[in-house]
mmCIF file of C-alpha atoms in Angstrom:
data_model
loop_
_atom_site.group_PDB
_atom_site.id
_atom_site.type_symbol
_atom_site.label_atom_id
_atom_site.label_comp_id
_atom_site.label_asym_id
_atom_site.label_seq_id
_atom_site.Cartn_x
_atom_site.Cartn_y
_atom_site.Cartn_z
ATOM 1 C CA MET A 36 54.698 -95.853 -27.816
ATOM 2 C CA LYS A 37 54.322 -98.200 -30.715
ATOM 3 C CA GLY A 38 56.130 -97.517 -33.651
ATOM 4 C CA TRP A 39 54.617 -95.950 -36.684
ATOM 5 C CA ARG A 40 55.708 -95.466 -39.210
ATOM 6 C CA GLY A 41 73.862 -82.669 -43.010
ATOM 7 C CA LEU A 42 75.426 -84.327 -45.997
ATOM 8 C CA ALA A 43 78.880 -84.117 -44.382
ATOM 9 C CA ALA A 44 77.691 -85.879 -41.242
ATOM 10 C CA GLY A 45 75.925 -88.512 -43.315
ATOM 11 C CA ALA A 46 79.020 -89.127 -45.396
ATOM 12 C CA ALA A 47 81.119 -89.440 -42.264
ATOM 13 C CA ALA A 48 78.760 -91.985 -40.756
ATOM 14 C CA LEU A 49 78.721 -93.964 -43.982
ATOM 15 C CA ALA A 50 82.519 -93.981 -44.058
ATOM 16 C CA VAL A 51 82.578 -95.386 -40.531
ATOM 17 C CA ALA A 52 80.005 -97.981 -41.465
ATOM 18 C CA VAL A 53 81.844 -99.380 -44.453
ATOM 19 C CA SER A 54 85.423 -99.041 -43.235
ATOM 20 C CA GLY A 55 85.597 -102.539 -41.761
ATOM 21 C CA CYS A 56 85.334 -104.696 -44.867
ATOM 22 C CA GLY A 57 85.654 -108.411 -44.355
ATOM 23 C CA THR A 58 84.942 -109.795 -40.911
ATOM 24 C CA SER A 59 84.416 -107.688 -37.833
ATOM 25 C CA THR A 60 85.273 -108.026 -34.187
ATOM 26 C CA SER A 61 82.572 -108.429 -31.597
ATOM 27 C CA GLY A 62 82.358 -106.823 -28.187
ATOM 28 C CA SER A 63 84.408 -109.690 -26.794
ATOM 29 C CA GLY A 64 87.090 -109.482 -29.491
ATOM 30 C CA THR A 65 86.139 -112.653 -31.364
ATOM 31 C CA GLU A 66 85.372 -112.830 -35.065
ATOM 32 C CA THR A 67 81.813 -112.008 -36.069
ATOM 33 C CA LYS A 68 80.117 -113.855 -38.923
ATOM 34 C CA GLU A 69 76.514 -112.800 -38.347
ATOM 35 C CA ILE A 70 74.433 -110.243 -36.486
ATOM 36 C CA THR A 71 70.761 -110.543 -35.596
ATOM 37 C CA VAL A 72 68.535 -107.510 -36.134
ATOM 38 C CA TRP A 73 65.006 -107.175 -34.761
ATOM 39 C CA LEU A 74 62.845 -104.442 -36.286
ATOM 40 C CA MET A 75 59.126 -104.032 -35.775
ATOM 41 C CA ASP A 76 56.398 -104.798 -38.273
ATOM 42 C CA GLY A 77 55.596 -101.736 -40.390
ATOM 43 C CA SER A 78 58.516 -99.622 -39.193
ATOM 44 C CA ALA A 79 60.608 -99.650 -42.360
ATOM 45 C CA ALA A 80 59.660 -100.609 -45.886
ATOM 46 C CA PRO A 81 61.249 -103.784 -47.319
ATOM 47 C CA THR A 82 62.894 -101.647 -50.012
ATOM 48 C CA LEU A 83 64.855 -99.887 -47.257
ATOM 49 C CA THR A 84 65.771 -102.919 -45.173
ATOM 50 C CA ASP A 85 66.663 -105.037 -48.208
ATOM 51 C CA ALA A 86 69.037 -102.354 -49.482
ATOM 52 C CA LEU A 87 70.459 -101.692 -46.012
ATOM 53 C CA ASN A 88 71.150 -105.333 -45.225
ATOM 54 C CA LYS A 89 72.653 -105.989 -48.655
ATOM 55 C CA GLU A 90 74.991 -102.989 -48.387
ATOM 56 C CA PHE A 91 76.042 -103.891 -44.851
ATOM 57 C CA GLU A 92 76.776 -107.507 -45.778
ATOM 58 C CA SER A 93 78.746 -106.493 -48.879
ATOM 59 C CA ALA A 94 80.802 -103.866 -47.041
ATOM 60 C CA ASN A 95 81.567 -105.903 -43.937
ATOM 61 C CA GLY A 96 81.375 -109.564 -44.894
ATOM 62 C CA ILE A 97 78.916 -110.113 -42.053
ATOM 63 C CA LYS A 98 75.541 -111.761 -42.619
ATOM 64 C CA VAL A 99 72.429 -110.016 -41.294
ATOM 65 C CA LYS A 100 69.835 -112.289 -39.742
ATOM 66 C CA TYR A 101 66.889 -109.940 -40.117
ATOM 67 C CA GLU A 102 63.735 -110.726 -38.139
ATOM 68 C CA VAL A 103 60.502 -108.705 -38.149
ATOM 69 C CA GLN A 104 58.663 -108.628 -34.828
ATOM 70 C CA LYS A 105 55.018 -107.931 -33.961
ATOM 71 C CA TRP A 106 54.144 -105.183 -31.494
ATOM 72 C CA THR A 107 51.708 -107.436 -29.657
ATOM 73 C CA GLY A 108 53.635 -109.044 -26.798
ATOM 74 C CA ILE A 109 56.920 -107.340 -27.659
ATOM 75 C CA GLN A 110 57.505 -106.018 -24.118
ATOM 76 C CA GLU A 111 57.610 -109.545 -22.727
ATOM 77 C CA LYS A 112 59.614 -110.888 -25.673
ATOM 78 C CA LEU A 113 62.232 -108.154 -25.347
ATOM 79 C CA THR A 114 62.453 -108.665 -21.581
ATOM 80 C CA THR A 115 63.167 -112.358 -22.075
ATOM 81 C CA ALA A 116 65.620 -111.803 -24.930
ATOM 82 C CA LEU A 117 67.584 -109.104 -23.135
ATOM 83 C CA ALA A 118 67.965 -111.292 -20.062
ATOM 84 C CA SER A 119 69.473 -114.108 -22.125
ATOM 85 C CA SER A 120 73.131 -114.613 -23.046
ATOM 86 C CA THR A 121 72.305 -114.625 -26.773
ATOM 87 C CA PRO A 122 70.092 -111.604 -27.439
ATOM 88 C CA PRO A 123 69.610 -109.944 -30.828
ATOM 89 C CA ASP A 124 72.418 -107.506 -31.639
ATOM 90 C CA VAL A 125 70.207 -104.620 -32.747
ATOM 91 C CA ILE A 126 66.692 -104.066 -31.454
ATOM 92 C CA GLU A 127 63.905 -101.585 -32.057
ATOM 93 C CA LEU A 128 61.836 -100.466 -29.116
ATOM 94 C CA GLY A 129 59.217 -97.796 -28.573
ATOM 95 C CA ASN A 130 60.620 -94.501 -27.346
ATOM 96 C CA THR A 131 58.558 -94.675 -24.144
ATOM 97 C CA GLN A 132 60.008 -98.154 -23.443
ATOM 98 C CA THR A 133 63.653 -97.128 -23.711
ATOM 99 C CA ALA A 134 64.136 -95.645 -20.238
ATOM 100 C CA SER A 135 62.771 -98.743 -18.543
ATOM 101 C CA PHE A 136 65.128 -101.144 -20.332
ATOM 102 C CA ALA A 137 68.067 -98.747 -19.868
ATOM 103 C CA ASP A 138 67.364 -98.584 -16.137
ATOM 104 C CA GLN A 139 67.459 -102.370 -15.975
ATOM 105 C CA GLY A 140 71.010 -102.302 -17.346
ATOM 106 C CA THR A 141 70.098 -104.283 -20.469
ATOM 107 C CA LEU A 142 70.968 -101.615 -23.077
ATOM 108 C CA ALA A 143 74.512 -100.638 -24.076
ATOM 109 C CA ASP A 144 75.635 -97.094 -23.261
ATOM 110 C CA LEU A 145 76.251 -95.449 -26.650
ATOM 111 C CA THR A 146 77.073 -91.952 -25.372
ATOM 112 C CA ALA A 147 80.680 -92.057 -26.581
ATOM 113 C CA ASP A 148 79.618 -93.395 -29.984
ATOM 114 C CA ALA A 149 76.812 -90.920 -30.724
ATOM 115 C CA GLY A 150 78.925 -88.916 -33.176
ATOM 116 C CA GLN A 151 79.089 -91.752 -35.664
ATOM 117 C CA PHE A 152 75.286 -91.899 -35.582
ATOM 118 C CA ASN A 153 74.879 -88.237 -36.665
ATOM 119 C CA SER A 154 73.991 -87.068 -33.138
ATOM 120 C CA GLY A 155 74.205 -83.447 -34.272
ATOM 121 C CA GLU A 156 71.145 -84.081 -36.441
ATOM 122 C CA TRP A 157 68.885 -85.629 -33.783
ATOM 123 C CA LEU A 158 65.694 -83.768 -32.904
ATOM 124 C CA GLY A 159 65.685 -82.674 -29.266
ATOM 125 C CA GLY A 160 62.609 -84.701 -28.355
ATOM 126 C CA LEU A 161 64.043 -87.868 -29.875
ATOM 127 C CA LYS A 162 67.348 -87.434 -28.047
ATOM 128 C CA ASP A 163 65.479 -86.924 -24.782
ATOM 129 C CA SER A 164 63.621 -90.208 -25.226
ATOM 130 C CA LEU A 165 66.824 -92.282 -25.120
ATOM 131 C CA THR A 166 68.765 -90.270 -22.545
ATOM 132 C CA LEU A 167 68.726 -91.426 -18.930
ATOM 133 C CA ASN A 168 70.872 -89.875 -16.197
ATOM 134 C CA GLY A 169 72.886 -88.035 -18.845
ATOM 135 C CA LYS A 170 73.748 -91.139 -20.859
ATOM 136 C CA GLN A 171 72.396 -92.183 -24.247
ATOM 137 C CA TYR A 172 71.143 -95.725 -24.594
ATOM 138 C CA GLY A 173 70.285 -95.873 -28.267
ATOM 139 C CA VAL A 174 69.855 -94.102 -31.562
ATOM 140 C CA PRO A 175 66.637 -92.462 -32.788
ATOM 141 C CA PHE A 176 65.012 -94.564 -35.517
ATOM 142 C CA TYR A 177 61.998 -92.583 -36.658
ATOM 143 C CA ALA A 178 59.061 -90.630 -35.313
ATOM 144 C CA ALA A 179 55.603 -89.413 -36.199
ATOM 145 C CA ASN A 180 53.344 -86.847 -34.635
ATOM 146 C CA ARG A 181 49.735 -85.793 -34.751
ATOM 147 C CA THR A 182 48.456 -83.211 -37.209
ATOM 148 C CA VAL A 183 44.970 -81.918 -37.992
ATOM 149 C CA ILE A 184 43.650 -84.069 -40.828
ATOM 150 C CA TYR A 185 40.718 -82.527 -42.642
ATOM 151 C CA ARG A 186 38.246 -82.812 -45.493
ATOM 152 C CA THR A 187 39.215 -80.208 -48.074
ATOM 153 C CA ASP A 188 35.795 -80.272 -49.752
ATOM 154 C CA LEU A 189 33.913 -79.645 -46.512
ATOM 155 C CA LEU A 190 36.153 -76.785 -45.391
ATOM 156 C CA GLN A 191 35.950 -75.111 -48.784
ATOM 157 C CA ALA A 192 32.175 -75.410 -48.760
ATOM 158 C CA ALA A 193 32.154 -73.746 -45.333
ATOM 159 C CA GLY A 194 34.227 -70.830 -46.618
ATOM 160 C CA VAL A 195 37.522 -71.885 -45.021
ATOM 161 C CA THR A 196 39.956 -71.438 -47.883
ATOM 162 C CA THR A 197 43.284 -71.554 -46.038
ATOM 163 C CA PRO A 198 44.452 -73.744 -43.150
ATOM 164 C CA PRO A 199 44.098 -72.078 -39.724
ATOM 165 C CA ALA A 200 47.316 -70.401 -38.563
ATOM 166 C CA SER A 201 46.396 -69.984 -34.888
ATOM 167 C CA ARG A 202 44.240 -71.686 -32.285
ATOM 168 C CA ALA A 203 41.667 -68.902 -32.554
ATOM 169 C CA GLU A 204 41.476 -69.328 -36.330
ATOM 170 C CA TRP A 205 41.082 -73.080 -35.844
ATOM 171 C CA ILE A 206 38.121 -72.648 -33.508
ATOM 172 C CA ASP A 207 36.641 -70.180 -36.004
ATOM 173 C CA ALA A 208 36.989 -72.796 -38.761
ATOM 174 C CA ILE A 209 35.327 -75.392 -36.514
ATOM 175 C CA ASN A 210 32.391 -73.059 -35.958
ATOM 176 C CA LYS A 211 32.070 -72.326 -39.686
ATOM 177 C CA LEU A 212 32.072 -76.039 -40.469
ATOM 178 C CA LYS A 213 29.427 -76.668 -37.845
ATOM 179 C CA ALA A 214 27.201 -73.877 -39.167
ATOM 180 C CA ALA A 215 27.544 -75.035 -42.767
ATOM 181 C CA ASN A 216 26.409 -78.531 -41.779
ATOM 182 C CA ALA A 217 23.750 -77.591 -39.243
ATOM 183 C CA SER A 218 21.134 -79.677 -41.058
ATOM 184 C CA ASN A 219 23.069 -82.871 -40.259
ATOM 185 C CA PRO A 220 22.550 -83.733 -36.554
ATOM 186 C CA ASP A 221 25.363 -86.311 -36.709
ATOM 187 C CA PHE A 222 27.947 -83.931 -38.146
ATOM 188 C CA GLN A 223 31.111 -83.306 -36.144
ATOM 189 C CA ALA A 224 33.237 -80.408 -37.319
ATOM 190 C CA LEU A 225 36.108 -81.907 -35.312
ATOM 191 C CA TYR A 226 36.024 -85.463 -34.021
ATOM 192 C CA LEU A 227 37.467 -85.051 -30.533
ATOM 193 C CA PRO A 228 36.882 -87.705 -27.846
ATOM 194 C CA GLY A 229 37.138 -86.583 -24.248
ATOM 195 C CA GLN A 230 40.319 -88.522 -23.457
ATOM 196 C CA SER A 231 42.678 -87.623 -26.339
ATOM 197 C CA TRP A 232 45.496 -86.986 -23.890
ATOM 198 C CA TYR A 233 48.299 -86.859 -26.476
ATOM 199 C CA PHE A 234 46.498 -83.872 -28.015
ATOM 200 C CA LEU A 235 46.076 -82.427 -24.524
ATOM 201 C CA LEU A 236 49.865 -82.510 -24.177
ATOM 202 C CA SER A 237 50.188 -80.213 -27.189
ATOM 203 C CA LEU A 238 47.913 -77.674 -25.552
ATOM 204 C CA ILE A 239 49.648 -77.909 -22.165
ATOM 205 C CA TRP A 240 53.091 -77.510 -23.739
ATOM 206 C CA ASP A 241 51.826 -74.676 -25.923
ATOM 207 C CA GLU A 242 50.759 -72.847 -22.766
ATOM 208 C CA GLY A 243 54.202 -73.347 -21.218
ATOM 209 C CA GLY A 244 53.153 -76.168 -18.890
ATOM 210 C CA ASP A 245 54.264 -79.763 -18.515
ATOM 211 C CA ILE A 246 53.206 -83.096 -17.037
ATOM 212 C CA ALA A 247 55.851 -83.340 -14.344
ATOM 213 C CA LYS A 248 59.190 -81.899 -13.252
ATOM 214 C CA GLN A 249 62.304 -83.544 -11.854
ATOM 215 C CA ASP A 250 64.279 -82.093 -8.970
ATOM 216 C CA ALA A 251 67.211 -83.890 -7.356
ATOM 217 C CA GLY A 252 66.073 -87.135 -8.966
ATOM 218 C CA LYS A 253 62.504 -86.839 -7.687
ATOM 219 C CA TRP A 254 59.536 -86.428 -10.037
ATOM 220 C CA THR A 255 56.523 -84.314 -9.128
ATOM 221 C CA GLY A 256 53.306 -83.900 -11.114
ATOM 222 C CA THR A 257 52.740 -80.384 -12.475
ATOM 223 C CA LEU A 258 49.292 -80.579 -14.034
ATOM 224 C CA ASP A 259 47.965 -78.188 -11.393
ATOM 225 C CA THR A 260 50.180 -75.280 -12.454
ATOM 226 C CA PRO A 261 48.490 -72.273 -14.083
ATOM 227 C CA GLN A 262 50.117 -73.113 -17.418
ATOM 228 C CA ALA A 263 48.914 -76.722 -17.427
ATOM 229 C CA LYS A 264 45.438 -75.636 -16.338
ATOM 230 C CA ALA A 265 45.354 -73.272 -19.311
ATOM 231 C CA GLY A 266 45.984 -76.301 -21.527
ATOM 232 C CA PHE A 267 42.981 -78.079 -20.025
ATOM 233 C CA GLU A 268 40.864 -74.969 -20.566
ATOM 234 C CA ALA A 269 41.948 -74.830 -24.209
ATOM 235 C CA TYR A 270 41.003 -78.485 -24.624
ATOM 236 C CA LYS A 271 37.550 -77.825 -23.191
ATOM 237 C CA ALA A 272 37.011 -74.841 -25.486
ATOM 238 C CA ILE A 273 37.873 -76.923 -28.543
ATOM 239 C CA TYR A 274 35.843 -79.895 -27.281
ATOM 240 C CA GLU A 275 32.795 -77.723 -26.686
ATOM 241 C CA ALA A 276 33.096 -76.164 -30.147
ATOM 242 C CA SER A 277 33.742 -79.442 -31.966
ATOM 243 C CA ALA A 278 30.156 -80.620 -32.469
ATOM 244 C CA THR A 279 26.560 -80.062 -31.486
ATOM 245 C CA LYS A 280 26.398 -83.734 -30.495
ATOM 246 C CA LYS A 281 29.453 -84.241 -28.291
ATOM 247 C CA VAL A 282 31.699 -87.278 -28.452
ATOM 248 C CA PRO A 283 31.654 -89.052 -25.058
ATOM 249 C CA ALA A 284 34.073 -87.611 -22.515
ATOM 250 C CA ASP A 285 35.138 -91.043 -21.250
ATOM 251 C CA ILE A 286 36.611 -92.524 -24.453
ATOM 252 C CA ASP A 287 39.856 -91.977 -26.347
ATOM 253 C CA GLU A 288 40.731 -91.998 -30.043
ATOM 254 C CA ALA A 289 41.158 -95.782 -30.171
ATOM 255 C CA LYS A 290 37.692 -96.915 -29.062
ATOM 256 C CA PRO A 291 36.179 -96.595 -31.579
ATOM 257 C CA GLN A 292 39.056 -96.112 -33.996
ATOM 258 C CA GLN A 293 38.746 -92.491 -35.016
ATOM 259 C CA MET A 294 39.856 -93.240 -38.568
ATOM 260 C CA GLU A 295 36.685 -95.295 -38.952
ATOM 261 C CA VAL A 296 34.578 -92.412 -37.656
ATOM 262 C CA PHE A 297 36.379 -89.995 -39.974
ATOM 263 C CA GLY A 298 35.455 -92.170 -42.937
ATOM 264 C CA THR A 299 31.709 -91.964 -42.304
ATOM 265 C CA GLY A 300 31.423 -88.621 -44.081
ATOM 266 C CA ASN A 301 30.069 -86.908 -40.968
ATOM 267 C CA VAL A 302 33.423 -85.571 -39.787
ATOM 268 C CA GLY A 303 35.272 -82.498 -41.010
ATOM 269 C CA MET A 304 38.541 -82.865 -39.062
ATOM 270 C CA MET A 305 40.401 -85.116 -36.645
ATOM 271 C CA VAL A 306 43.668 -84.816 -34.741
ATOM 272 C CA GLY A 307 45.466 -87.914 -35.923
ATOM 273 C CA LEU A 308 48.529 -89.756 -37.118
ATOM 274 C CA PRO A 309 49.417 -90.411 -40.772
ATOM 275 C CA TRP A 310 48.534 -94.089 -40.541
ATOM 276 C CA GLU A 311 45.038 -93.149 -39.382
ATOM 277 C CA LEU A 312 44.464 -91.163 -42.552
ATOM 278 C CA GLY A 313 45.916 -94.093 -44.491
ATOM 279 C CA GLY A 314 43.427 -96.430 -42.843
ATOM 280 C CA ALA A 315 40.504 -94.148 -43.642
ATOM 281 C CA VAL A 316 41.568 -93.835 -47.290
ATOM 282 C CA LYS A 317 42.064 -97.576 -47.594
ATOM 283 C CA ALA A 318 38.498 -98.145 -46.426
ATOM 284 C CA LYS A 319 37.125 -95.300 -48.591
ATOM 285 C CA PRO A 320 39.471 -94.623 -51.530
ATOM 286 C CA ASP A 321 37.482 -91.573 -52.653
ATOM 287 C CA LEU A 322 38.841 -89.724 -49.585
ATOM 288 C CA ALA A 323 42.312 -89.665 -51.137
ATOM 289 C CA ASP A 324 41.509 -86.567 -53.178
ATOM 290 C CA LYS A 325 39.455 -84.907 -50.444
ATOM 291 C CA THR A 326 41.864 -84.841 -47.506
ATOM 292 C CA SER A 327 44.799 -82.758 -46.369
ATOM 293 C CA ALA A 328 46.497 -81.770 -43.114
ATOM 294 C CA PHE A 329 47.955 -78.856 -41.194
ATOM 295 C CA PRO A 330 50.031 -78.691 -37.987
ATOM 296 C CA ILE A 331 48.172 -78.329 -34.688
ATOM 297 C CA PRO A 332 48.031 -74.545 -34.396
ATOM 298 C CA SER A 333 49.611 -72.684 -31.510
ATOM 299 C CA LYS A 334 47.817 -69.968 -29.599
ATOM 300 C CA LYS A 335 50.533 -67.755 -31.118
ATOM 301 C CA ALA A 336 49.577 -66.852 -34.679
ATOM 302 C CA GLY A 337 51.823 -68.312 -37.346
ATOM 303 C CA ALA A 338 53.308 -71.010 -35.110
ATOM 304 C CA SER A 339 52.536 -74.662 -34.525
ATOM 305 C CA ALA A 340 51.952 -76.141 -31.093
ATOM 306 C CA PRO A 341 54.484 -78.562 -29.627
ATOM 307 C CA VAL A 342 53.606 -82.179 -30.414
ATOM 308 C CA PHE A 343 54.268 -85.537 -28.823
ATOM 309 C CA LEU A 344 56.893 -87.359 -30.875
ATOM 310 C CA GLY A 345 55.892 -90.993 -30.874
ATOM 311 C CA GLY A 346 58.140 -93.504 -32.545
ATOM 312 C CA SER A 347 61.006 -95.871 -32.037
ATOM 313 C CA ASN A 348 64.633 -96.009 -30.979
ATOM 314 C CA LEU A 349 67.306 -98.523 -31.910
ATOM 315 C CA ALA A 350 69.531 -100.033 -29.245
ATOM 316 C CA ILE A 351 72.220 -102.649 -28.705
ATOM 317 C CA PRO A 352 71.712 -105.126 -25.840
ATOM 318 C CA THR A 353 74.407 -105.043 -23.183
ATOM 319 C CA SER A 354 74.966 -108.798 -23.564
ATOM 320 C CA SER A 355 75.373 -108.713 -27.348
ATOM 321 C CA LYS A 356 78.502 -110.581 -28.472
ATOM 322 C CA ASN A 357 78.704 -108.442 -31.614
ATOM 323 C CA THR A 358 78.676 -104.899 -30.298
ATOM 324 C CA GLU A 359 81.136 -103.363 -32.779
ATOM 325 C CA ALA A 360 79.384 -104.885 -35.780
ATOM 326 C CA ALA A 361 76.047 -103.688 -34.406
ATOM 327 C CA LYS A 362 77.432 -100.145 -34.140
ATOM 328 C CA LYS A 363 78.479 -100.286 -37.785
ATOM 329 C CA TYR A 364 74.958 -101.356 -38.718
ATOM 330 C CA LEU A 365 73.468 -98.394 -36.848
ATOM 331 C CA ALA A 366 76.015 -96.037 -38.409
ATOM 332 C CA LEU A 367 74.983 -97.128 -41.889
ATOM 333 C CA LEU A 368 71.296 -96.771 -41.081
ATOM 334 C CA SER A 369 72.059 -93.279 -39.730
ATOM 335 C CA SER A 370 73.500 -92.144 -43.069
ATOM 336 C CA LYS A 371 71.641 -89.685 -45.288
ATOM 337 C CA LYS A 372 70.817 -92.343 -47.866
ATOM 338 C CA TYR A 373 68.686 -94.377 -45.478
ATOM 339 C CA GLN A 374 67.318 -91.389 -43.586
ATOM 340 C CA ASP A 375 65.987 -90.055 -46.889
ATOM 341 C CA MET A 376 64.368 -93.417 -47.531
ATOM 342 C CA LEU A 377 62.642 -93.260 -44.135
ATOM 343 C CA ALA A 378 61.333 -89.803 -44.984
ATOM 344 C CA GLU A 379 60.129 -90.972 -48.394
ATOM 345 C CA GLY A 380 58.173 -93.664 -46.556
ATOM 346 C CA GLY A 381 56.302 -91.015 -44.561
ATOM 347 C CA ALA A 382 58.228 -90.994 -41.265
ATOM 348 C CA VAL A 383 60.166 -88.250 -39.505
ATOM 349 C CA PRO A 384 63.769 -89.512 -39.856
ATOM 350 C CA GLY A 385 65.574 -90.192 -36.601
ATOM 351 C CA THR A 386 69.125 -89.035 -37.360
ATOM 352 C CA SER A 387 68.542 -86.286 -39.912
ATOM 353 C CA LYS A 388 66.788 -82.934 -39.719
ATOM 354 C CA ASP A 389 66.505 -82.922 -43.523
ATOM 355 C CA THR A 390 62.825 -83.604 -44.183
ATOM 356 C CA ALA A 391 62.744 -82.576 -47.848
ATOM 357 C CA LYS A 392 61.837 -86.147 -48.856
ATOM 358 C CA LEU A 393 59.031 -86.165 -46.296
ATOM 359 C CA ALA A 394 57.431 -82.881 -47.346
ATOM 360 C CA THR A 395 56.191 -84.149 -50.699
ATOM 361 C CA ASN A 396 52.514 -84.219 -49.713
ATOM 362 C CA ALA A 397 50.223 -82.302 -47.375
ATOM 363 C CA VAL A 398 50.491 -84.708 -44.438
ATOM 364 C CA GLY A 399 54.259 -84.928 -44.828
ATOM 365 C CA LYS A 400 54.540 -81.148 -44.918
ATOM 366 C CA ALA A 401 52.523 -80.883 -41.715
ATOM 367 C CA LEU A 402 54.741 -83.490 -40.035
ATOM 368 C CA ALA A 403 57.903 -81.762 -41.219
ATOM 369 C CA ALA A 404 56.666 -78.384 -39.991
ATOM 370 C CA SER A 405 55.722 -79.543 -36.501
ATOM 371 C CA SER A 406 58.310 -82.229 -35.674
ATOM 372 C CA PRO A 407 61.163 -79.812 -34.779
ATOM 373 C CA ASN A 408 58.897 -78.586 -31.975
ATOM 374 C CA GLY A 409 58.342 -82.122 -30.698
ATOM 375 C CA LYS A 410 58.561 -83.355 -27.131
ATOM 376 C CA VAL A 411 58.234 -86.639 -25.245
ATOM 377 C CA THR A 412 56.695 -87.735 -21.970
ATOM 378 C CA PRO A 413 58.903 -87.782 -18.814
ATOM 379 C CA VAL A 414 61.964 -89.936 -19.441
ATOM 380 C CA THR A 415 61.932 -92.251 -16.463
ATOM 381 C CA PRO A 416 61.395 -95.998 -16.076
ATOM 382 C CA LYS A 417 58.329 -95.229 -13.976
ATOM 383 C CA TRP A 418 56.448 -93.362 -16.694
ATOM 384 C CA ALA A 419 55.271 -96.587 -18.368
ATOM 385 C CA ALA A 420 53.094 -97.407 -15.359
ATOM 386 C CA VAL A 421 51.456 -93.974 -15.550
ATOM 387 C CA GLU A 422 50.616 -94.324 -19.221
ATOM 388 C CA ALA A 423 49.529 -97.957 -19.188
ATOM 389 C CA GLY A 424 47.618 -97.902 -15.911
ATOM 390 C CA GLN A 425 44.753 -95.710 -14.737
ATOM 391 C CA ASN A 426 46.054 -92.778 -16.770
ATOM 392 C CA PRO A 427 45.627 -89.640 -14.596
ATOM 393 C CA LEU A 428 45.457 -87.356 -17.635
ATOM 394 C CA LYS A 429 42.492 -89.272 -19.030
ATOM 395 C CA ASP A 430 40.753 -89.262 -15.658
ATOM 396 C CA ALA A 431 41.295 -85.523 -15.264
ATOM 397 C CA LEU A 432 39.914 -84.773 -18.717
ATOM 398 C CA THR A 433 36.767 -86.806 -18.175
ATOM 399 C CA ALA A 434 36.131 -85.350 -14.718
ATOM 400 C CA TYR A 435 36.672 -81.781 -15.912
ATOM 401 C CA LEU A 436 34.669 -82.042 -19.142
ATOM 402 C CA THR A 437 31.687 -83.683 -17.436
ATOM 403 C CA GLY A 438 31.698 -81.315 -14.477
ATOM 404 C CA ALA A 439 32.308 -84.127 -12.003
ATOM 405 C CA LYS A 440 35.251 -82.097 -10.703
ATOM 406 C CA THR A 441 36.333 -78.498 -10.944
ATOM 407 C CA LEU A 442 39.428 -77.716 -12.983
ATOM 408 C CA ASP A 443 41.415 -77.127 -9.793
ATOM 409 C CA GLN A 444 40.365 -80.446 -8.253
ATOM 410 C CA ALA A 445 40.770 -82.494 -11.435
ATOM 411 C CA THR A 446 44.283 -81.218 -12.104
ATOM 412 C CA LYS A 447 45.379 -81.489 -8.447
ATOM 413 C CA ASP A 448 44.186 -85.085 -8.257
ATOM 414 C CA ALA A 449 45.974 -85.905 -11.514
ATOM 415 C CA SER A 450 49.200 -84.255 -10.329
ATOM 416 C CA ASP A 451 49.058 -86.140 -7.042
ATOM 417 C CA ALA A 452 48.474 -89.441 -8.868
ATOM 418 C CA ILE A 453 51.457 -88.817 -11.142
ATOM 419 C CA THR A 454 53.683 -87.886 -8.201
ATOM 420 C CA LYS A 455 52.682 -91.085 -6.398
ATOM 421 C CA ALA A 456 53.158 -93.299 -9.454
ATOM 422 C CA MET A 457 56.614 -91.856 -10.181
ATOM 423 C CA ALA A 458 57.861 -91.916 -6.577
#
């Protein structure tokens, strides 16, 4: 997915990072004068990267050739670069891309080095995203997850004075919002398109289900299990409650951009990412004082539902000539100083569970509360084709919500399609 944006362990990593003052040896044993680092546009603030690169250069005597890349076309650009004899030395890639590049043999195995990157502080979902066949092919960079973003003024006017603490309370709040705005035929208590499959994952996981399972190296779709079906049923219940005038069942949150819909004034809530709220506020600055967020509620009162952790990993290409210097760069970035800076910028830090710097506003608090319960999609090179192609989860949602298929048929067809795609 595209990137978004313990003290003792941090100190240890920093010590490793700065221990090699002067020049450094590369993977081939020759002297290193410069490393090339590719990070994605919008991933880290210039204040962080400027400080990081300056500290690394001063401590190691190695120049950082820092290049910011665009997400558009990055898959092809990375494929070409990693196949060359002179790739970048540190790269950022989406956490759903990592398994594919690792399977191609183009990413260095960092399993033995994970300790110097604060591996004890990695969130489980982030570690899963870079682990293939028991080996770790990168370092978590940052993550973000969806929360329920809402209009504080509209909820208060509807008599909802505290954020819902369970799925039942959330549906009750949706109904109260809808009733309070019954005179507006365009009002949507919750903007929920029919194909918001990342939100569907939260409901499936909350019910104890999953997308697929692996047995003896073979993946099989599991959307037709009772637990996964319960997730679909929960989605339908929320979808049906969300508005008198339903959002089409055959669109997702990107078409139209739901942040634009949220900014119309006819929406009370949306399940979205921090940057989507940022986009809405940028277009309508008066929303800044009228919005807040809470974690997606679990069916269990007082708990949050599991969430998809989207974000990025950092890796070292197998053919890098400066492997040891690149490891030192990642070790420095993994230190508490720079993890705190990531959190201050609004991201879930990749190599630190300390989110105190993140939880300084309502959206950050919601992210911090739900991220420890985060998960990722199946970690296999073949998942990318499922997500980017004729996504079976989207098809199942549309068919089920419109009545074109029964729940049993929609989920069986989706499971079969996933099994076939991942064979």
